[in-house]
Amino acid sequence: MNVDETDLPGFGVRKDFMTQSGRRLGVVTHRDGETELIVSAWDDPDTCQASIPLTGEEATTLGNLLGGQRIVMQLAEEHRDLPGISTRQFHIGAESPFRDQPMGKAQIRTRTSVSIVAIMREGEVLASPGPDVVLRAGDLIVAVGTQDGLDQAARILRNG
């Protein structure tokens, strides 16, 4: 995929690409650190059809959702021939009792037989996280297990 990067003097940087459906989708990172999601005309990247300002937390969450979905799709494909095994994403919200706690404190594997295979954080992937990794609000957990185990893990991460 070809990503075009354009300096916007005095303003910031625009990075965008052409989607398969023929739309130009991108992000403008302003000099002051603000982020903006943009949709431009396919034939004129300077014609903005939609602009959505994002806070830092919103940009991080969007990046995690998009990146996490790709990991989940890949893992689901790899587990396709294993009956009873599924892959799911869990969002660590500000209200989670395990926010700002080491992941091991939740005892997900011990209590549910579910394996946490990755954490998406601020657009980065923490693969095979250990029990000492501290969970943060906005983290997207990628886990593998049975449907029942994944349901239990979701309840644990949400309610303790």
PDB file of C-alpha atoms in Angstrom, residues 8 11-15 26-38 50-63:
ATOM      1  CA  LEU A   8       1.906  21.264   5.272  1.00  0.00           C
ATOM      2  CA  PHE A  11       0.509  23.488   9.831  1.00  0.00           C
ATOM      3  CA  GLY A  12       1.772  19.902  10.105  1.00  0.00           C
ATOM      4  CA  VAL A  13       1.980  16.720   8.038  1.00  0.00           C
ATOM      5  CA  ARG A  14      -0.664  14.853   6.059  1.00  0.00           C
ATOM      6  CA  LYS A  15      -0.361  11.112   5.442  1.00  0.00           C
ATOM      7  CA  GLY A  26      -5.642  10.032   5.793  1.00  0.00           C
ATOM      8  CA  VAL A  27      -4.456  11.645   8.971  1.00  0.00           C
ATOM      9  CA  VAL A  28      -3.228  15.191   9.506  1.00  0.00           C
ATOM     10  CA  THR A  29      -0.884  15.605  12.444  1.00  0.00           C
ATOM     11  CA  HIS A  30      -0.838  19.263  13.406  1.00  0.00           C
ATOM     12  CA  ARG A  31       2.274  20.991  14.727  1.00  0.00           C
ATOM     13  CA  ASP A  32       0.533  21.457  18.079  1.00  0.00           C
ATOM     14  CA  GLY A  33       0.053  17.675  18.381  1.00  0.00           C
ATOM     15  CA  GLU A  34      -3.616  17.571  17.407  1.00  0.00           C
ATOM     16  CA  THR A  35      -4.751  14.800  15.038  1.00  0.00           C
ATOM     17  CA  GLU A  36      -7.414  14.920  12.359  1.00  0.00           C
ATOM     18  CA  LEU A  37      -8.884  12.037  10.366  1.00  0.00           C
ATOM     19  CA  ILE A  38      -9.654  13.162   6.805  1.00  0.00           C
ATOM     20  CA  ALA A  50     -14.802  15.072   5.705  1.00  0.00           C
ATOM     21  CA  SER A  51     -12.644  16.022   8.646  1.00  0.00           C
ATOM     22  CA  ILE A  52     -12.891  14.543  12.127  1.00  0.00           C
ATOM     23  CA  PRO A  53     -10.730  16.057  14.873  1.00  0.00           C
ATOM     24  CA  LEU A  54      -9.461  13.415  17.313  1.00  0.00           C
ATOM     25  CA  THR A  55      -8.133  13.820  20.816  1.00  0.00           C
ATOM     26  CA  GLY A  56      -4.938  11.939  21.616  1.00  0.00           C
ATOM     27  CA  GLU A  57      -6.952   9.256  23.413  1.00  0.00           C
ATOM     28  CA  GLU A  58      -9.382   8.941  20.476  1.00  0.00           C
ATOM     29  CA  ALA A  59      -6.516   8.609  17.979  1.00  0.00           C
ATOM     30  CA  THR A  60      -4.910   5.930  20.149  1.00  0.00           C
ATOM     31  CA  THR A  61      -8.190   4.045  20.520  1.00  0.00           C
ATOM     32  CA  LEU A  62      -8.843   4.161  16.774  1.00  0.00           C
ATOM     33  CA  GLY A  63      -5.320   2.910  16.056  1.00  0.00           C
TER      34      GLY A  63
END
